[in-house]
Amino acid sequence: TTNGGMIWTPQYVGSGFHYMDVSFVNENYGIVVGISTVENKNGIIAKTSNGGIDWQIDNNFEDNALYSISFG
């Protein structure tokens, strides 16, 4: 989004996962978390540092499904 969340533009993160939550600390840096669509028990974290144009995926969370993310 470029207007405070009024209109969203879909971004491709990757396939094979259900994305459960997303959190951005600013307009560029954000993280999504989710679970595998195959086993529903393996977690994923994907991060972006350019507003969602590119995503880096880490899916090495075997038996640790991830449902939410927040920055404190």
PDB file of C-alpha atoms in Angstrom, residues 3-46:
ATOM      1  CA  ASN A   3      -1.805   5.338   0.985  1.00  0.00           C
ATOM      2  CA  GLY A   4      -1.870   4.200   4.592  1.00  0.00           C
ATOM      3  CA  GLY A   5      -3.622   0.915   3.900  1.00  0.00           C
ATOM      4  CA  MET A   6      -6.665   2.185   2.010  1.00  0.00           C
ATOM      5  CA  ILE A   7      -5.699   0.269  -1.156  1.00  0.00           C
ATOM      6  CA  TRP A   8      -3.472  -2.823  -1.114  1.00  0.00           C
ATOM      7  CA  THR A   9      -1.431  -4.235  -3.980  1.00  0.00           C
ATOM      8  CA  PRO A  10      -0.888  -8.016  -3.843  1.00  0.00           C
ATOM      9  CA  GLN A  11       2.734  -9.160  -3.647  1.00  0.00           C
ATOM     10  CA  TYR A  12       4.012 -12.677  -4.328  1.00  0.00           C
ATOM     11  CA  VAL A  13       5.907 -14.107  -1.343  1.00  0.00           C
ATOM     12  CA  GLY A  14       6.088 -17.786  -2.295  1.00  0.00           C
ATOM     13  CA  SER A  15       3.909 -20.863  -2.557  1.00  0.00           C
ATOM     14  CA  GLY A  16       3.395 -23.902  -0.374  1.00  0.00           C
ATOM     15  CA  PHE A  17       2.443 -21.983   2.757  1.00  0.00           C
ATOM     16  CA  HIS A  18      -0.593 -20.390   4.380  1.00  0.00           C
ATOM     17  CA  TYR A  19       0.449 -16.915   5.467  1.00  0.00           C
ATOM     18  CA  MET A  20      -1.114 -16.199   8.842  1.00  0.00           C
ATOM     19  CA  ASP A  21       0.150 -12.750   9.848  1.00  0.00           C
ATOM     20  CA  VAL A  22       2.132  -9.807   8.510  1.00  0.00           C
ATOM     21  CA  SER A  23       3.758  -6.897  10.294  1.00  0.00           C
ATOM     22  CA  PHE A  24       5.685  -3.919   8.945  1.00  0.00           C
ATOM     23  CA  VAL A  25       7.821  -1.623  11.087  1.00  0.00           C
ATOM     24  CA  ASN A  26       7.954   0.975   8.312  1.00  0.00           C
ATOM     25  CA  GLU A  27       7.126   1.250   4.610  1.00  0.00           C
ATOM     26  CA  ASN A  28      10.057  -0.971   3.663  1.00  0.00           C
ATOM     27  CA  TYR A  29      10.767  -3.588   6.348  1.00  0.00           C
ATOM     28  CA  GLY A  30       8.211  -6.283   7.044  1.00  0.00           C
ATOM     29  CA  ILE A  31       7.823  -9.914   8.038  1.00  0.00           C
ATOM     30  CA  VAL A  32       5.159 -12.532   7.307  1.00  0.00           C
ATOM     31  CA  VAL A  33       4.761 -15.819   9.161  1.00  0.00           C
ATOM     32  CA  GLY A  34       2.805 -18.923   8.312  1.00  0.00           C
ATOM     33  CA  ILE A  35       2.532 -22.687   8.115  1.00  0.00           C
ATOM     34  CA  SER A  36       3.138 -25.355   5.477  1.00  0.00           C
ATOM     35  CA  THR A  37       0.185 -26.238   3.245  1.00  0.00           C
ATOM     36  CA  VAL A  38       1.421 -29.829   3.117  1.00  0.00           C
ATOM     37  CA  GLU A  39       1.841 -30.797   6.770  1.00  0.00           C
ATOM     38  CA  ASN A  40       0.298 -27.831   8.627  1.00  0.00           C
ATOM     39  CA  LYS A  41       2.994 -28.052  11.276  1.00  0.00           C
ATOM     40  CA  ASN A  42       6.127 -26.549   9.733  1.00  0.00           C
ATOM     41  CA  GLY A  43       6.581 -22.803  10.050  1.00  0.00           C
ATOM     42  CA  ILE A  44       7.858 -20.117   7.707  1.00  0.00           C
ATOM     43  CA  ILE A  45       9.177 -16.596   8.115  1.00  0.00           C
ATOM     44  CA  ALA A  46       9.597 -14.333   5.106  1.00  0.00           C
TER      45      ALA A  46
END
